[in-house]
Short mmCIF file of C-alpha atoms in Angstrom, two decimals:
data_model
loop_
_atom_site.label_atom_id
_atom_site.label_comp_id
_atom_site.label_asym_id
_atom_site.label_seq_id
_atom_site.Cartn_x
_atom_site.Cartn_y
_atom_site.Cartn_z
CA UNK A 256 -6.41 54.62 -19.36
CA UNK A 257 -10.52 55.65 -20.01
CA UNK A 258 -13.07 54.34 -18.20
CA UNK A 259 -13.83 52.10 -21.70
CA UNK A 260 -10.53 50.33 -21.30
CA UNK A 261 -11.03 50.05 -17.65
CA UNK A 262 -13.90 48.14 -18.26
CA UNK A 263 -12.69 45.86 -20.95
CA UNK A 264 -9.87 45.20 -18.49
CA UNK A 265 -11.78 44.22 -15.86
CA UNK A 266 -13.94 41.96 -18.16
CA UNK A 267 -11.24 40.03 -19.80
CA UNK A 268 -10.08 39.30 -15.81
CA UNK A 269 -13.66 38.17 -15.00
CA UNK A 270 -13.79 35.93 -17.75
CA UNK A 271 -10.08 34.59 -17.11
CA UNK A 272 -10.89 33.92 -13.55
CA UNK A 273 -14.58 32.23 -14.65
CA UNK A 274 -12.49 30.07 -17.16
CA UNK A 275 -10.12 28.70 -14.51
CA UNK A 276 -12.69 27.44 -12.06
CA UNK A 277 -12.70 23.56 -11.12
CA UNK A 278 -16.46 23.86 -11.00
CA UNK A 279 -19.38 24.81 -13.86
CA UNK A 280 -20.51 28.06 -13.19
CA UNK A 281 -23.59 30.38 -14.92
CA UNK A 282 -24.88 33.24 -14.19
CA UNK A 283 -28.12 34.97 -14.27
CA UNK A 284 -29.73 38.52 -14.05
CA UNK A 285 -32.94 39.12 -12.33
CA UNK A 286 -35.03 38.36 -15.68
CA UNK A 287 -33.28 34.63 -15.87
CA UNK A 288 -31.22 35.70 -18.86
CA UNK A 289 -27.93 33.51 -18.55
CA UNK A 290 -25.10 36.31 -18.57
CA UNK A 291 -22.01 34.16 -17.78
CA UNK A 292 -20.98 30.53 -19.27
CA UNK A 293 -16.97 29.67 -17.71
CA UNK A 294 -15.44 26.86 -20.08
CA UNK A 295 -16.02 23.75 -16.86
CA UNK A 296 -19.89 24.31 -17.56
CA UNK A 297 -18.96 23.78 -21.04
CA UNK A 298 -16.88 20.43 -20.65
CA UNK A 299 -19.78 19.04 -18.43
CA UNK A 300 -22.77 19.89 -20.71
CA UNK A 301 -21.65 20.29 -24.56
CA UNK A 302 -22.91 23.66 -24.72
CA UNK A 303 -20.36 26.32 -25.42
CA UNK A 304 -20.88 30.48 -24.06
CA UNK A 305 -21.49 31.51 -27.33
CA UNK A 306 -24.49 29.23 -27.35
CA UNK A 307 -25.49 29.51 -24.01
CA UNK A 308 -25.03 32.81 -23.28
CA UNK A 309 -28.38 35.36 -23.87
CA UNK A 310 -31.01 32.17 -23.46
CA UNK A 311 -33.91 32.59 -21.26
CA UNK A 312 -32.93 29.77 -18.28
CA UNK A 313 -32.46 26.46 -19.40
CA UNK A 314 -35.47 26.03 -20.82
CA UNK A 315 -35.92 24.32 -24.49
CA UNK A 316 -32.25 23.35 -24.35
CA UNK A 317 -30.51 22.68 -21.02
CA UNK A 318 -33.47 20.42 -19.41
CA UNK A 319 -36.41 18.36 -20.04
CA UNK A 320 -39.19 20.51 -20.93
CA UNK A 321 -41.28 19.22 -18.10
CA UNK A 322 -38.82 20.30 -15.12
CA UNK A 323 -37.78 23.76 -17.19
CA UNK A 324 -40.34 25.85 -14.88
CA UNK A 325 -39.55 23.98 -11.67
CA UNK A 326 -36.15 24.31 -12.07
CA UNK A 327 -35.87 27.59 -13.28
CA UNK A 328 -38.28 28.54 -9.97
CA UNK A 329 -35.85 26.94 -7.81
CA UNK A 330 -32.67 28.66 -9.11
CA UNK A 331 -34.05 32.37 -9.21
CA UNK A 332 -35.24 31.84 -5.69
CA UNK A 333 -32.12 32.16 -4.44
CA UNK A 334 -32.41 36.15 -5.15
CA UNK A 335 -34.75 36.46 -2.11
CA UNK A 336 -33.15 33.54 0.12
CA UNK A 337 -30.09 34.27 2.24
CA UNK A 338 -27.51 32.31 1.72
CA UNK A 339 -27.05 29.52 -0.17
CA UNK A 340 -29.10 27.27 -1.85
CA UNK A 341 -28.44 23.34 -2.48
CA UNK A 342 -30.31 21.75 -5.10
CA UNK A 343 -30.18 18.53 -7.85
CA UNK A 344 -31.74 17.80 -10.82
CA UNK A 345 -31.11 16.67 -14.10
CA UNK A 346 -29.82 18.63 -17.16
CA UNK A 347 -29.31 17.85 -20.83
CA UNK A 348 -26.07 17.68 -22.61
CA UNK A 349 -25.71 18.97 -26.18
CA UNK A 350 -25.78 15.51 -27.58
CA UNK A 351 -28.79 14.67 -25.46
CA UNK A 352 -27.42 12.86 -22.84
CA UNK A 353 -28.92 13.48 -18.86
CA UNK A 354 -26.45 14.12 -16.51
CA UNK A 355 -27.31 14.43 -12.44
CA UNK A 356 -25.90 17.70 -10.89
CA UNK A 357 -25.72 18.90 -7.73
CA UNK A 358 -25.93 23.23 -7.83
CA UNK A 359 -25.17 25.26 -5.32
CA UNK A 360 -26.61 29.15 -6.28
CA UNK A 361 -26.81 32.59 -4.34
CA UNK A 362 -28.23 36.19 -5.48
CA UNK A 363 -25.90 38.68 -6.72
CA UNK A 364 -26.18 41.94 -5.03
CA UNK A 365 -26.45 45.15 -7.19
CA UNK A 366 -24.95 48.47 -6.47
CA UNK A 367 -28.09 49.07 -4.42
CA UNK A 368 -27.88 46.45 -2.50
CA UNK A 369 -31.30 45.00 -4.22
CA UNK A 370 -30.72 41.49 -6.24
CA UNK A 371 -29.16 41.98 -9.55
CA UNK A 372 -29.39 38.07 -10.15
CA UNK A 373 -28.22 34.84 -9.47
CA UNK A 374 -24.92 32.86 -9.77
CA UNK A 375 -25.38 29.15 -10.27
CA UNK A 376 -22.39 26.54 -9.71
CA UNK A 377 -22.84 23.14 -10.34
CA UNK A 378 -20.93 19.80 -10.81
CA UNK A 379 -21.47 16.19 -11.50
CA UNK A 380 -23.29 14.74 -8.61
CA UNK A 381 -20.72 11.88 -8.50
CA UNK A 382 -17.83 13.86 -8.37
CA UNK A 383 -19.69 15.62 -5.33
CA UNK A 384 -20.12 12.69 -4.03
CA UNK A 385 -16.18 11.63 -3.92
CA UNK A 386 -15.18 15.12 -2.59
CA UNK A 387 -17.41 14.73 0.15
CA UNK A 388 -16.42 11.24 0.75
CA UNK A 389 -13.02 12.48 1.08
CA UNK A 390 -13.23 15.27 3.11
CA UNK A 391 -15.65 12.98 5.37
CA UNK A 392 -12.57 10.49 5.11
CA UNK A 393 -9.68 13.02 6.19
CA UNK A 394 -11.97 14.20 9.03
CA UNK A 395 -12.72 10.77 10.32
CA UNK A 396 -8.98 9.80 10.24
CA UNK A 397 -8.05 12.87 12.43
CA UNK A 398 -10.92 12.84 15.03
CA UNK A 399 -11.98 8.87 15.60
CA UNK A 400 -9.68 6.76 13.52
CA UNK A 401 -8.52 3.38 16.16
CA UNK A 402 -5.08 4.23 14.10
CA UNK A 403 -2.58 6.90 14.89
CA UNK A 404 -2.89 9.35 12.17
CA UNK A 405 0.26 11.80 11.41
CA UNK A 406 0.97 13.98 9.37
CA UNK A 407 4.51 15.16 8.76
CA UNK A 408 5.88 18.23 6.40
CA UNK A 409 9.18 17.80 4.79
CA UNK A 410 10.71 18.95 7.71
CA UNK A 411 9.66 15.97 9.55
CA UNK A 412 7.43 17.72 11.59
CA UNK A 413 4.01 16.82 12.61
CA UNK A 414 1.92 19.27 10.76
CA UNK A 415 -1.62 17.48 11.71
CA UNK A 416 -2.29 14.87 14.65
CA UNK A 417 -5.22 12.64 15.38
CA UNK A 418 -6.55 12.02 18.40
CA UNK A 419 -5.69 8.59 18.64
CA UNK A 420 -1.86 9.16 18.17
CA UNK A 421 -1.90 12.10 20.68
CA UNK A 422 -2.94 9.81 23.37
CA UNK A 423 -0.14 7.59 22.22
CA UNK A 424 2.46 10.81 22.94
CA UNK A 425 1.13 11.30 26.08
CA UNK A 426 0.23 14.86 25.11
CA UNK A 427 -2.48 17.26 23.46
CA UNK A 428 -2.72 17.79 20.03
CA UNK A 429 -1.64 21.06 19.20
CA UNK A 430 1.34 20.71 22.01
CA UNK A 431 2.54 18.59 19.34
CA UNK A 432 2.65 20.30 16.22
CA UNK A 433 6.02 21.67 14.92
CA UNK A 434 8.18 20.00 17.21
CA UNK A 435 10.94 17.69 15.91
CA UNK A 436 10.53 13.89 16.47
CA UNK A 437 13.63 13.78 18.97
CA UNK A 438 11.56 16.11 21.16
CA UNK A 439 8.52 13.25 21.30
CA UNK A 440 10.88 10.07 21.11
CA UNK A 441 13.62 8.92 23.29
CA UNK A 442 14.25 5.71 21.23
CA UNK A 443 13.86 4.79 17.73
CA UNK A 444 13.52 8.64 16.36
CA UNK A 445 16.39 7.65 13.81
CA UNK A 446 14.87 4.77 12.10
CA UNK A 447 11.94 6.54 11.84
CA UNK A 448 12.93 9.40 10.62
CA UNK A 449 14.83 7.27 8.15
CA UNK A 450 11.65 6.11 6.99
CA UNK A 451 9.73 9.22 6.71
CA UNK A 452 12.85 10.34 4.28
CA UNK A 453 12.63 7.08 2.49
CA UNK A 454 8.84 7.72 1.83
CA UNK A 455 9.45 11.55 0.70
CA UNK A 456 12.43 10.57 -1.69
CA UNK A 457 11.11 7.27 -3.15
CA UNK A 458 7.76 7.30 -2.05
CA UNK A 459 5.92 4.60 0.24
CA UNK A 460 7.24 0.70 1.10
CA UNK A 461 5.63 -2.04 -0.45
CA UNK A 462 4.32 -3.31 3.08
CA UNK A 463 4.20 -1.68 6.63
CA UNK A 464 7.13 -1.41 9.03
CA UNK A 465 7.31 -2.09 12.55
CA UNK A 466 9.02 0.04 14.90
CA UNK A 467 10.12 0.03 18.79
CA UNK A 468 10.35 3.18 20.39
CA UNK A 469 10.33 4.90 23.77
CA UNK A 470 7.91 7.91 24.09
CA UNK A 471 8.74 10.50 26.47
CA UNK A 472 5.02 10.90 28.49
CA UNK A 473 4.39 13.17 31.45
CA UNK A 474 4.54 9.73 33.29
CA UNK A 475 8.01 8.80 32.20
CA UNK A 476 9.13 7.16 28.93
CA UNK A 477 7.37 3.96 27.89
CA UNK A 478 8.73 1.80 25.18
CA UNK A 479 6.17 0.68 22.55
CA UNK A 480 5.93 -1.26 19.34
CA UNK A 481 4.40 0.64 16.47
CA UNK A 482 3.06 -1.20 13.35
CA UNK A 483 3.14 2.16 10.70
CA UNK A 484 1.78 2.61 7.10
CA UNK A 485 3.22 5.31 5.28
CA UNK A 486 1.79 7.42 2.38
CA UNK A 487 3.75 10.48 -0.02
CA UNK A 488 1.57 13.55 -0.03
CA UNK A 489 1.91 15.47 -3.11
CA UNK A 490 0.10 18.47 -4.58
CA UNK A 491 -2.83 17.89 -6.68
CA UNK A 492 -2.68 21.35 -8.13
CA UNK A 493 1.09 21.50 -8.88
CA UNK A 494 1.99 20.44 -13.01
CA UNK A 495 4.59 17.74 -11.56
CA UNK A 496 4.04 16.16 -7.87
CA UNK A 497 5.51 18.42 -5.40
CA UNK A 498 5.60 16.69 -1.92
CA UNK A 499 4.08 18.33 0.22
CA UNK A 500 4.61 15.34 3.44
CA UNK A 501 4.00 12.08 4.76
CA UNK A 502 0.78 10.80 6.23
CA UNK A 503 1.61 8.35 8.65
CA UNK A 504 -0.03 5.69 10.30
CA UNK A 505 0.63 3.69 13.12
CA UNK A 506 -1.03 1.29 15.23
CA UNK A 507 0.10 0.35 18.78
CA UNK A 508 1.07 -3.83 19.08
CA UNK A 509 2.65 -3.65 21.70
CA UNK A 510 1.31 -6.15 23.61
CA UNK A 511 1.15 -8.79 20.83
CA UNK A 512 4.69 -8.42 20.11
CA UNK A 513 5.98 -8.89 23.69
CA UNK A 514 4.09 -12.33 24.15
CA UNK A 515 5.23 -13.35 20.93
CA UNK A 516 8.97 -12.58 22.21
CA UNK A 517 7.97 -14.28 25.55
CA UNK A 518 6.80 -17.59 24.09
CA UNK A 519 10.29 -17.15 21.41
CA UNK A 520 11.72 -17.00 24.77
CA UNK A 521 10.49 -19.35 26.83
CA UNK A 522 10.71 -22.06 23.80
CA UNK A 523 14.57 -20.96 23.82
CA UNK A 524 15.48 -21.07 27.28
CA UNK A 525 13.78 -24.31 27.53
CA UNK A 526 15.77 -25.75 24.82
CA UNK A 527 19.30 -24.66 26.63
CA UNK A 528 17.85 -26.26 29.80
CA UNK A 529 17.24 -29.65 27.85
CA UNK A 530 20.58 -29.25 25.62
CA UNK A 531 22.62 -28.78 29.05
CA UNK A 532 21.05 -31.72 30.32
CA UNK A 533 22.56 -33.99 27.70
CA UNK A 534 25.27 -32.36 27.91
CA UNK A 535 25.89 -32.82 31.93
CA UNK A 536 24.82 -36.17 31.75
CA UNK A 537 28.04 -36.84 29.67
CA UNK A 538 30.27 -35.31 32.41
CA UNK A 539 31.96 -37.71 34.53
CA UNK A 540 32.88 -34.69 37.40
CA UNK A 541 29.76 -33.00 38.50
CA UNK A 542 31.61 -29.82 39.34
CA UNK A 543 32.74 -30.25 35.17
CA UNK A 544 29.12 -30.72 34.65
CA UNK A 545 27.87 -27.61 36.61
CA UNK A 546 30.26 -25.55 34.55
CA UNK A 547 29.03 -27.24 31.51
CA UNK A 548 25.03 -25.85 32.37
CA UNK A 549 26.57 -21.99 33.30
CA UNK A 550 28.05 -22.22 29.37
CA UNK A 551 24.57 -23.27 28.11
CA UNK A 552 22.74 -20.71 30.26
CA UNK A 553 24.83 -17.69 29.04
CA UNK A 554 23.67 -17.77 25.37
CA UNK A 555 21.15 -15.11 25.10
CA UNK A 556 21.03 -14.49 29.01
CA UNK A 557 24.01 -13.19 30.29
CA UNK A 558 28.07 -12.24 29.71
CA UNK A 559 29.15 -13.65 32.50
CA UNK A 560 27.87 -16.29 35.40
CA UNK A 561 29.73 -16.00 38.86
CA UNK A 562 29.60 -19.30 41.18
CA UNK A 563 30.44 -18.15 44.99
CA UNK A 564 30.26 -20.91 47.52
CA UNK A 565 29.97 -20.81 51.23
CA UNK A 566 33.12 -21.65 52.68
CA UNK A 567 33.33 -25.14 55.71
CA UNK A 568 32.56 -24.21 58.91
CA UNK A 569 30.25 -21.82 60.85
CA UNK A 570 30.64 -18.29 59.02
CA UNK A 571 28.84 -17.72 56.01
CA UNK A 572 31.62 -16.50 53.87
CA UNK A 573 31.65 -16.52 49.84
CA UNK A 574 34.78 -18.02 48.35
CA UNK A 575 34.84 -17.83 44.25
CA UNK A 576 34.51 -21.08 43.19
CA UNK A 577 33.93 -20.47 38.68
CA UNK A 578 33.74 -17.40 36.59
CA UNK A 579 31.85 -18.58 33.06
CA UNK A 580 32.48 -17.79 30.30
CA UNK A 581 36.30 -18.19 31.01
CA UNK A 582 35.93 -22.24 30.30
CA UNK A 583 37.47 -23.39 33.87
CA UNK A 584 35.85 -26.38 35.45
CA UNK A 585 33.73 -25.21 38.72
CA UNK A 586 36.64 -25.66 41.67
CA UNK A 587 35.78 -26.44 45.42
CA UNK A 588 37.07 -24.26 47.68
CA UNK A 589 39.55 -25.94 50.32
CA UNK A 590 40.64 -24.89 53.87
CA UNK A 591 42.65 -21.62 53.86
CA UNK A 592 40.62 -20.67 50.88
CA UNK A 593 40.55 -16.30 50.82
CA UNK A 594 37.03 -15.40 50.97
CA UNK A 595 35.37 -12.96 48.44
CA UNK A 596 35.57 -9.36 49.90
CA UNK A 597 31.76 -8.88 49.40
CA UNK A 598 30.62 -5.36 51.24
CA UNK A 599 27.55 -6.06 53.84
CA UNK A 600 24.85 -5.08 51.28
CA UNK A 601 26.55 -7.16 48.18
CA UNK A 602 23.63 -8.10 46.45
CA UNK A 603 24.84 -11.34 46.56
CA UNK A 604 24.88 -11.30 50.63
CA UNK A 605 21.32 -9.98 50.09
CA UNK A 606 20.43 -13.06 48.43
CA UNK A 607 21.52 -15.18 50.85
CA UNK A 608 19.80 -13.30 53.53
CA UNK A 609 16.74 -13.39 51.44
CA UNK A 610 16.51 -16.70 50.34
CA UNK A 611 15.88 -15.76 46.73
CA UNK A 612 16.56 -13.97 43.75
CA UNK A 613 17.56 -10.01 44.07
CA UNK A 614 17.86 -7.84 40.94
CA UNK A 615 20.28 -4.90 40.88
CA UNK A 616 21.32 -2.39 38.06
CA UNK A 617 24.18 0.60 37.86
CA UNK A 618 22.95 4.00 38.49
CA UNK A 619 23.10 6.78 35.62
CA UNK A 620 23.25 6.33 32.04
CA UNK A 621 24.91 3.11 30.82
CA UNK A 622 28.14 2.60 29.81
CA UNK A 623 29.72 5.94 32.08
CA UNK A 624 31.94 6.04 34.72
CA UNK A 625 29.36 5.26 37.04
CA UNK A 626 28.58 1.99 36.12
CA UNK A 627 32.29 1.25 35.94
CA UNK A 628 33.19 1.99 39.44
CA UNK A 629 29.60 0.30 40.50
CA UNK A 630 31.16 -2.87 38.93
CA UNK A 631 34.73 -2.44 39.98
CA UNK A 632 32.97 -1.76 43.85
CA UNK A 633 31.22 -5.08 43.63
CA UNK A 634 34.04 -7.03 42.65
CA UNK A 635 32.22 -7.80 39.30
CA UNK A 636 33.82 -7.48 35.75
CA UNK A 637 34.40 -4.24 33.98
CA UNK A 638 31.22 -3.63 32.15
CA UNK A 639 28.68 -5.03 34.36
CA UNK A 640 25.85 -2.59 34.46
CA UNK A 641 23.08 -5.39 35.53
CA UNK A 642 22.94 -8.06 38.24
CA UNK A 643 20.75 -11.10 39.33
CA UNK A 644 21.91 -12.84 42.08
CA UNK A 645 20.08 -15.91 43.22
CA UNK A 646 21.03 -18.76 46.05
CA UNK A 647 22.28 -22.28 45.22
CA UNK A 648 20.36 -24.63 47.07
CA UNK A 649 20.31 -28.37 47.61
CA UNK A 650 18.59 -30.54 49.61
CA UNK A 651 17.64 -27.65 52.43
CA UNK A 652 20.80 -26.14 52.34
CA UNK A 653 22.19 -23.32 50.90
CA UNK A 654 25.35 -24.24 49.30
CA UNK A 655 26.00 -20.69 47.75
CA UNK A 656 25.59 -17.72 45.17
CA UNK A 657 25.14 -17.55 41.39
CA UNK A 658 25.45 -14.32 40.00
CA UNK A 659 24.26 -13.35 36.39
CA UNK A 660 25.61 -10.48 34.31
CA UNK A 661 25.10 -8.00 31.69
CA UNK A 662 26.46 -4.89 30.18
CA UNK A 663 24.96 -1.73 29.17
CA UNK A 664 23.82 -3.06 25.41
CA UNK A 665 21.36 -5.72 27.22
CA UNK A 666 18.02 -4.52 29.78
CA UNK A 667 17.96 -4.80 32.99
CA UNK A 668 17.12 -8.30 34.59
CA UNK A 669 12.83 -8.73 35.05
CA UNK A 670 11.69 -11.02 36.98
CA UNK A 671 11.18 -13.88 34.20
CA UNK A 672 15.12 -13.62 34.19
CA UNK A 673 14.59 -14.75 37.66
CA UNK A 674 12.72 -17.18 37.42
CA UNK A 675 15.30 -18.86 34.83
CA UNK A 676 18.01 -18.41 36.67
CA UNK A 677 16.46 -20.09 39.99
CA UNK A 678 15.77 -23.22 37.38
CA UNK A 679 19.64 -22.91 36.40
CA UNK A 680 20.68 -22.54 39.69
CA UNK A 681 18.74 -25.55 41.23
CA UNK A 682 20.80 -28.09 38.26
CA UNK A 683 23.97 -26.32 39.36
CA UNK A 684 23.16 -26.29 43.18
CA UNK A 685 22.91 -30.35 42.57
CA UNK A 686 26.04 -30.50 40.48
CA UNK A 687 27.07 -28.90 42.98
CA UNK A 688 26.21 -30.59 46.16
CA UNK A 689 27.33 -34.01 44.25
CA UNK A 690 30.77 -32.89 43.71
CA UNK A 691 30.99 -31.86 47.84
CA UNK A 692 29.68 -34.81 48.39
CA UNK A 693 31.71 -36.69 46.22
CA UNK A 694 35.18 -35.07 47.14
CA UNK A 695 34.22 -35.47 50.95
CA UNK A 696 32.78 -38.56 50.86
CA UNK A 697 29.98 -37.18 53.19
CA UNK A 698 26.97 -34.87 52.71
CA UNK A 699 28.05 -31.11 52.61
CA UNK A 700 28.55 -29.78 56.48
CA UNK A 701 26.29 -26.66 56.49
CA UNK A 702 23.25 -27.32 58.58
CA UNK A 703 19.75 -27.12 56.94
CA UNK A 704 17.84 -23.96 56.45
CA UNK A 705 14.67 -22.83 56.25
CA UNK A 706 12.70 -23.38 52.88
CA UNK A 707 13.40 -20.81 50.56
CA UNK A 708 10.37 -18.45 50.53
CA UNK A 709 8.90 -16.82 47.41
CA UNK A 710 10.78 -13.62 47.83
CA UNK A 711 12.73 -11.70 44.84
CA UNK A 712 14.68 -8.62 45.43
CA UNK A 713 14.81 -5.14 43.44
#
């Protein structure tokens, strides 16, 4: 190819790439004589190249003729400035019109290394204004944002992390980039990667989505309640979208969420409480009405409620007296009764010793073998994996035992469970102590103990 064609070449590229520019751009040679006019200068201002191009500066056309010399000082002063320069002012369109632009222009070296010129581009102040609003924006949402700000390729990765959501992983920043969600959550990972996929497919839900999850931290895992916004990235460049993520949001409510489940809570358990009331009250046998308040205090507590009572006489022996929910009446143990086989540290025997409530749970993960043979050891149910034992008491005495369970699908017992089941247990205790007293025709025989101190087990 000659030189000639080389050149012509190399023009038509210059022009191609000037042409496909987001922003106006002109050029100038050291005299001020505009050299290049790209088609976005054109769009913003009327003129076309072929009018443009050859004219002295803007002068007579381009700008009031007032600012022409100021502004055409300020634009070729870029050829002795390094860098670049920053300017506004006010130009003309071709159907005389003033539009506010915001230039940014820099000398063009020559083969010398002396300024050849200057290279001007400039766009509509406005639209300045909402790129830099947005790119203040993005920056503010990943340094100080008071919401967790994610965002996750279409691998489900995180790709970008805010401060604010690192400290809710427990972890730095970039520790967290590329790893899957499994890796960062113990609990939860599935729904939410179920609604990250949701979001890429069919873009985001109408209204945000709360989600509990446990985060694994250098501390151990904590389990959290995240309120979470979720927004499709797509390209802005691409012809049709392409997604290119999710940005997600979250915001840690925790806190609000548990005392709202508290007061649910309380509100229910009070309402059993009052509803097994009415219902004992209708139950000529008291030992048919203790049974009757077990039944009420399973629903939403427990699977299954143990009564053990201390056996006549001077040792301190637990004889089963009702197993709830099997629907038999309470029973009162009589001589020659066999005695639950209870090892020495039953929790059970450690609530008598204790006065008070003691809280146990099966070793290892729920459901194994382990918790089965920690059941089958304690002379519980199969399936018990959690245990509250707390003491029957009536009148200073301890009458007895009333066990609480759960299986692996429920928490472990906190010590508002406790607290509950002491209430239950001190209705039952007097059901209780009525029906001894009722089937003896004296006041039960063990001899008063000390006042029950404030004392729960763990």
């Amino acid at each position: 190819m000659s030189a000639s064609g080389r050149d012509d070449t190399a023009d038509d590229l210059l022009a191609a790439l000037l042409d496909g520019m987001d922003a106006a751009l002109c050029a100038f040679d050291s005299a001020g004589v505009i050299t290049h006019w790209n088609r976005e200068a054109e769009r913003i201002l009327g003129w076309s190249a072929a009018e443009a191009v050859g004219r002295h500066g803007f002068a007579g056309w381009a700008v009031r003729p007032a600012d022409a010399d100021e502004i055409q000082d300020r634009l070729m002063s870029a050829q002795e400035a390094p860098g670049r320069q920053v300017h506004e002012f006010a130009l003309l369109t071709k159907d005389g019109g003033r539009i506010l632009v915001r230039t940014q222009s820099a000398a063009v070296p020559g083969s010398d290394g002396k300024p050849a010129g200057v290279y001007c581009a400039f766009s509509e102040v406005h639209a300045q204004i909402d790129l830099e609003r947005s790119i203040a924006l993005s920056e503010a949402l990943m340094d100080d944002a008071s919401w967790g700000v994610v965002l996750v390729d279409v691998d489900l990765r995180p790709a970008v992390v805010n401060t604010h959501a690192a400290r809710a992983f427990g972890s730095g920043r970039a520790a967290l980039l590329g790893r899957p969600l499994g890796d960062l959550l113990l609990q939860g990972v599935e729904e939410l990667e179920g609604a990250l996929q949701h979001v890429l497919a069919e873009g985001a839900p109408p209204a945000p989505l709360e989600l509990w999850v446990s985060v694994r931290t250098p501390e151990g895992v904590r389990r959290r309640c995240w309120r979470c916004g979720f927004l499709r990235l797509a390209s802005p460049l691409a012809e049709e979208p392409v997604p290119l993520g999710v940005g997600w949001l979250f915001q840690d409510v925790t806190e609000a969420r548990r005392a709202e489940l508290d007061t649910g809570q309380l509100r229910f358990r009070t309402n059993q409480l009052q509803r097994a009331g009415r219902a004992a009250a209708e139950c000529e046998d008291p030992a048919e009405a203790a049974a009757v308040r077990l039944d009420y205090a399973l629903a939403g507590f427990a699977e299954h409620a143990l009564v053990d009572v201390l056996e006549p006489g001077p040792r301190r022996r637990l004889v089963r007296a009702a197993a709830s929910p099997s629907g038999l009446a309470l029973l009162l143990p009589g001589p020659g009764t066999i005695p639950v086989r209870y090892e020495p540290a039953h929790p059970a025997l450690q609530a008598l010793d204790r006065v008070g409530p003691v809280r146990a749970s099966a070793p290892g993960a729920p459901g194994g073998d382990p918790a089965e043979g920690w059941a089958r050891a304690r002379r519980w149910p199969p399936g018990a994996t959690h245990a509250l034992c707390t003491v029957l008491r009536s009148r200073g005495r301890t009458l007895g035992t009333l066990t609480f369970l759960r299986g692996a699908s429920r928490p472990a017992f906190e010590r508002p469970d406790a607290l509950y089941a002491e209430e239950v247990a001190a209705r039952v205790a007097a059901d209780l102590d009525l029906a001894t007293a009722t089937s003896t025709g004296s006041p039960a025989d063990n001899a008063p103990d000390d006042a029950p101190g404030d004392r729960t087990g763990s």
